[in-house]
Short mmCIF file of C-alpha atoms in Angstrom, two decimals:
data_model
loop_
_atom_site.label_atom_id
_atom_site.label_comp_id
_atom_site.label_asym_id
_atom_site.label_seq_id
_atom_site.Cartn_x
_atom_site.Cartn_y
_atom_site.Cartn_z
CA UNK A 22 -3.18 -20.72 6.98
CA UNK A 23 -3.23 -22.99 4.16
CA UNK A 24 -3.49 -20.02 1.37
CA UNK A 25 -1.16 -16.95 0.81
CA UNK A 26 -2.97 -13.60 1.48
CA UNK A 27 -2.33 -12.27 -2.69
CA UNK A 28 -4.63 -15.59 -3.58
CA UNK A 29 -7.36 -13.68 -6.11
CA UNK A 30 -10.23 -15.21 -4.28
CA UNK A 31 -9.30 -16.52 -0.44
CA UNK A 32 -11.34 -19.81 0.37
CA UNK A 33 -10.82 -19.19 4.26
CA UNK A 34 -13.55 -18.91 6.25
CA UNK A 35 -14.51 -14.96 6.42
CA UNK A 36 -13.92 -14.14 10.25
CA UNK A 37 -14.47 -10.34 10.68
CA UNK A 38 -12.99 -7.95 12.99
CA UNK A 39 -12.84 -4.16 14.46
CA UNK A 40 -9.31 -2.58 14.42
CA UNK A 41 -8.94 0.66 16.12
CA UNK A 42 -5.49 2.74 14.97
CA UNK A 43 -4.63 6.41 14.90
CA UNK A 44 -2.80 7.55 11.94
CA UNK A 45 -1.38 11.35 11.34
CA UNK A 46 -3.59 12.61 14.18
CA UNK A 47 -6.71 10.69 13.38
CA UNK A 48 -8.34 7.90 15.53
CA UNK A 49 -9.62 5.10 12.96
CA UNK A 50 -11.56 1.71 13.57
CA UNK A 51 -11.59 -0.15 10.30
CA UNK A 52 -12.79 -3.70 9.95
CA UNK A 53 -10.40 -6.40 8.89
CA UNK A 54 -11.17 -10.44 7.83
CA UNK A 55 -9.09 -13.70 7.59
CA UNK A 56 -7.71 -14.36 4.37
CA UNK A 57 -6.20 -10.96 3.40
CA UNK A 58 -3.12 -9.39 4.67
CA UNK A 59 -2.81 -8.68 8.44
CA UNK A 60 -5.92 -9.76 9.12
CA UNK A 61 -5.47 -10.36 12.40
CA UNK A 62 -4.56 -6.19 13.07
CA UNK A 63 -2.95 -3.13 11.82
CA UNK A 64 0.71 -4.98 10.93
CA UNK A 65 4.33 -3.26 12.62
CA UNK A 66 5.10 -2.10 9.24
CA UNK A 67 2.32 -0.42 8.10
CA UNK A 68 2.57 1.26 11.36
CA UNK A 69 5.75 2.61 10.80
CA UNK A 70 5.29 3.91 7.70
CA UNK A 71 2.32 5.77 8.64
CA UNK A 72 4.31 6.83 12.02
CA UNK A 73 7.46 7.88 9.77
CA UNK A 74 5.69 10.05 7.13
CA UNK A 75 3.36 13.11 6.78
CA UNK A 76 -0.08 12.52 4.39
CA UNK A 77 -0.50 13.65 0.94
CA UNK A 78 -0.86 16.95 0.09
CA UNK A 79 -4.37 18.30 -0.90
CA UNK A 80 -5.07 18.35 -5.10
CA UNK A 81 -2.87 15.15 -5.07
CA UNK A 82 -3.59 11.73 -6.68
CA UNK A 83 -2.40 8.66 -4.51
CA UNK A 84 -2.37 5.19 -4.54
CA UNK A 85 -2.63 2.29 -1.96
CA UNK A 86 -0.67 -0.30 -3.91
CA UNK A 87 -1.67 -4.12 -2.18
CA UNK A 88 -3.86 -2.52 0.07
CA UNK A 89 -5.29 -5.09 2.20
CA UNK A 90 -8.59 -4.09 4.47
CA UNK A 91 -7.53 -0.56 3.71
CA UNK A 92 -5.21 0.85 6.32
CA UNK A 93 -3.12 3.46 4.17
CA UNK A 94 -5.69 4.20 1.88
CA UNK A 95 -8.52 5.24 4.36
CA UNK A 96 -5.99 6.90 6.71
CA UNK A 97 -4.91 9.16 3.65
CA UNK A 98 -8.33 9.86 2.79
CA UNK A 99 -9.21 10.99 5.92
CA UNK A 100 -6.65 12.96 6.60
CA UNK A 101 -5.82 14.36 3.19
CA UNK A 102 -9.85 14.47 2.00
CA UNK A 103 -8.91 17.04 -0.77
CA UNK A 104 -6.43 14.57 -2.40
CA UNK A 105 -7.46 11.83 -4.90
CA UNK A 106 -6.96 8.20 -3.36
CA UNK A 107 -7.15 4.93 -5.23
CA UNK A 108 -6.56 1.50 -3.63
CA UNK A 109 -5.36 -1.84 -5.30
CA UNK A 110 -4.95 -5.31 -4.52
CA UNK A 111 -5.13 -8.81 -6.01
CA UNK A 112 -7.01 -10.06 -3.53
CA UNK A 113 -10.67 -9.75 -4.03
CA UNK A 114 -11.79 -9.88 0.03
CA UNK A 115 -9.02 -7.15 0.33
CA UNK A 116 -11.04 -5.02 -2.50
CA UNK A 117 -14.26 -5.97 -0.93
CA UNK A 118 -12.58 -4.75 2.74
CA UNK A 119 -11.41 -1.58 1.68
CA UNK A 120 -14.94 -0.84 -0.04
CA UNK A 121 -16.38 -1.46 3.13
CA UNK A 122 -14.00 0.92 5.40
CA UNK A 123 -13.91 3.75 3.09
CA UNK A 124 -18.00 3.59 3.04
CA UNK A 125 -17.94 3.20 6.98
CA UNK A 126 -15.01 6.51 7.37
CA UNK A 127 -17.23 8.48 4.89
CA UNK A 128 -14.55 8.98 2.80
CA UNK A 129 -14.82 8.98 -1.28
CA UNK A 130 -12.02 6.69 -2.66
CA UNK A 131 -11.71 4.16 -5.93
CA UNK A 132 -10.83 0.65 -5.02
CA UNK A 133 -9.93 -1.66 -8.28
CA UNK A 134 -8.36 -4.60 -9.40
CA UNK A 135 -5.00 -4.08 -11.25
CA UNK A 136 -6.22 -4.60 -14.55
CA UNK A 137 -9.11 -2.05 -14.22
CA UNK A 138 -7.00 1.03 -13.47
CA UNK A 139 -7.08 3.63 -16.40
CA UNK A 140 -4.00 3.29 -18.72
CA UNK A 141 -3.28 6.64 -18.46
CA UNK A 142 -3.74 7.43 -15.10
CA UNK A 143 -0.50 8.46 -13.20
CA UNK A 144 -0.27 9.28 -9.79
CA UNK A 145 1.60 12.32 -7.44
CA UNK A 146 2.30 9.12 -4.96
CA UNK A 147 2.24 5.49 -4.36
CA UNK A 148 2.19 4.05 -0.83
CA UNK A 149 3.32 0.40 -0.50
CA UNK A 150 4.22 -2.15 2.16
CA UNK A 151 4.92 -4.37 -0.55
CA UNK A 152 4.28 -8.01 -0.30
CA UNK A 153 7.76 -9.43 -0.54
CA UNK A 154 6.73 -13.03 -0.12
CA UNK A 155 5.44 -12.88 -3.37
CA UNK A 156 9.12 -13.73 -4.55
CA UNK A 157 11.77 -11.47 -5.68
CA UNK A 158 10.76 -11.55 -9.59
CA UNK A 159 7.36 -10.90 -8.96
CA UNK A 160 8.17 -8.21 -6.95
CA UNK A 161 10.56 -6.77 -8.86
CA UNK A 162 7.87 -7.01 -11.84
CA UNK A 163 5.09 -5.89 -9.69
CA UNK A 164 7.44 -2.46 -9.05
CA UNK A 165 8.47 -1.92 -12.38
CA UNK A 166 4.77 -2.14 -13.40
CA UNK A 167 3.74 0.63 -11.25
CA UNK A 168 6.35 3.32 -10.62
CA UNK A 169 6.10 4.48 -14.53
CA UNK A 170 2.54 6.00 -13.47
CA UNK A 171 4.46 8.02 -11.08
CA UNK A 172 4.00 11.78 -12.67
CA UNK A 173 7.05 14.38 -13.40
CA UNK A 174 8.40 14.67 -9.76
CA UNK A 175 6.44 11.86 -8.44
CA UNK A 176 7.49 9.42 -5.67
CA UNK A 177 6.96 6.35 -4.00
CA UNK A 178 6.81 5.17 -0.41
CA UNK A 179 7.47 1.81 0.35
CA UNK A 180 8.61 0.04 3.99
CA UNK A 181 10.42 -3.32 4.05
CA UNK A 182 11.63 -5.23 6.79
CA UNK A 183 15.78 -4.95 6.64
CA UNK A 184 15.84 -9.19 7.17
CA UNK A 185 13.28 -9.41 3.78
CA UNK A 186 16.00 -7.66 1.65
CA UNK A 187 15.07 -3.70 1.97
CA UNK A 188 18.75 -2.84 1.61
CA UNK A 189 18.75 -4.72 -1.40
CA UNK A 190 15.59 -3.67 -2.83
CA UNK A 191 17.25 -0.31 -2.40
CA UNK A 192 20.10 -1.01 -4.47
CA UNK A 193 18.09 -2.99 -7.13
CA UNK A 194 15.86 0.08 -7.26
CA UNK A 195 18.78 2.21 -7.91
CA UNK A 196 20.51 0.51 -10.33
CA UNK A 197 16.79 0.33 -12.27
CA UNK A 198 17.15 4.29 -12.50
CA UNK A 199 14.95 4.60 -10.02
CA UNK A 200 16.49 7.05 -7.48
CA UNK A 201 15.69 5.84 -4.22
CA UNK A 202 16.24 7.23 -0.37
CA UNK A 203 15.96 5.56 3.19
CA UNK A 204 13.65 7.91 4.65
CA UNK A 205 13.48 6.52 7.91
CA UNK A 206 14.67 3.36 10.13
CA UNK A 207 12.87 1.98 12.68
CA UNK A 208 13.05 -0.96 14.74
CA UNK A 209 13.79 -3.25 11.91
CA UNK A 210 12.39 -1.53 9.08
CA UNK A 211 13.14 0.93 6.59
CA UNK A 212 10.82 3.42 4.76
CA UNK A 213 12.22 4.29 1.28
CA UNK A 214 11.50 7.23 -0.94
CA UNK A 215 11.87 5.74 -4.52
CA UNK A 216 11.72 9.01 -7.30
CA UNK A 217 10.16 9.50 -10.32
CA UNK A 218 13.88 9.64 -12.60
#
């Protein structure tokens, strides 16, 4: 692949796909394309965080930060369909993806570039596999752009690969003010519960 999946507009060839997942006691089947992230299937990670948490609570207002085809976002709509979900990503197939699963599940959800979310919306959560190969300033920047629009009590759930620096990012996160918890470990990943200070 000759172009990272966060490229704004991906000049691969568009090679769809069905993916069939369960998430939180729901049985999905999303499509998926070349040139966004995972495109080839539902990635380990994603998996795990799904696997290692419980959905949002109804009245709630979430967001899918780097959402890819959709994966977190449509499996919290669909299982939370009371709760508020918004989707994000650089990566205008992604957006175009995500738009397309959400219409397929029947589920209502608002999928928009960064720089179109309201300033002064703030959310109860924020679900991220974050896309570390972005670098570590950009991610740190990318982090520190989006937890402030965590509410009063808010929190965000993030999983990172232990060999791409989650024990770090932990510590960094802290030492930000941003209270953060390993929620979970599996295989080797960790799901982290960052709070709103």
């Amino acid at each position: 692949m000759t172009e990272h999946y966060f490229s704004n507009k991906p000049t691969a060839e568009e090679r769809r796909r069905r993916v069939r997942f369960s998430a939180w006691g729901n049985d999905l089947e999303l499509a998926t394309s070349s040139g966004v992230f995972a495109g080839e299937g539902l990635d380990k990670a994603t998996a795990i965080l799904l696997r290692q948490t419980s959905p949002p609570k109804p009245d709630t207002t979430v967001l899918d930060l780097g959402c890819g085809w959709g994966p977190i976002a449509c499996a919290m709509a669909v299982a939370s369909p009371e709760a508020t979900v918004w989707a994000t990503d650089v990566n205008e197939r992604a957006l175009e993806m995500t738009r397309l699963n959400a219409e397929s599940m029947g589920v209502d959800m608002r999928v928009e570039k960064p720089e179109d979310f309201p300033v002064r919306l703030k959310f109860d959560e924020i679900w991220s596999n974050p896309p570390i190969r972005i670098g570590k300033a950009a991610l740190h920047k990318l982090l520190l752009e989006w937890l402030p629009r965590l509410k009063p009590d808010g929190r965000a759930h993030l999983v990172v690969g232990k060999n791409l620096g989650a024990d770090s990012l932990q510590r960094w996160l802290d030492e930000q003010g941003w209270p953060t918890d390993r929620m979970a470990a599996e295989q080797s990943f960790r799901v982290l519960a960052v709070h709103r200070p």
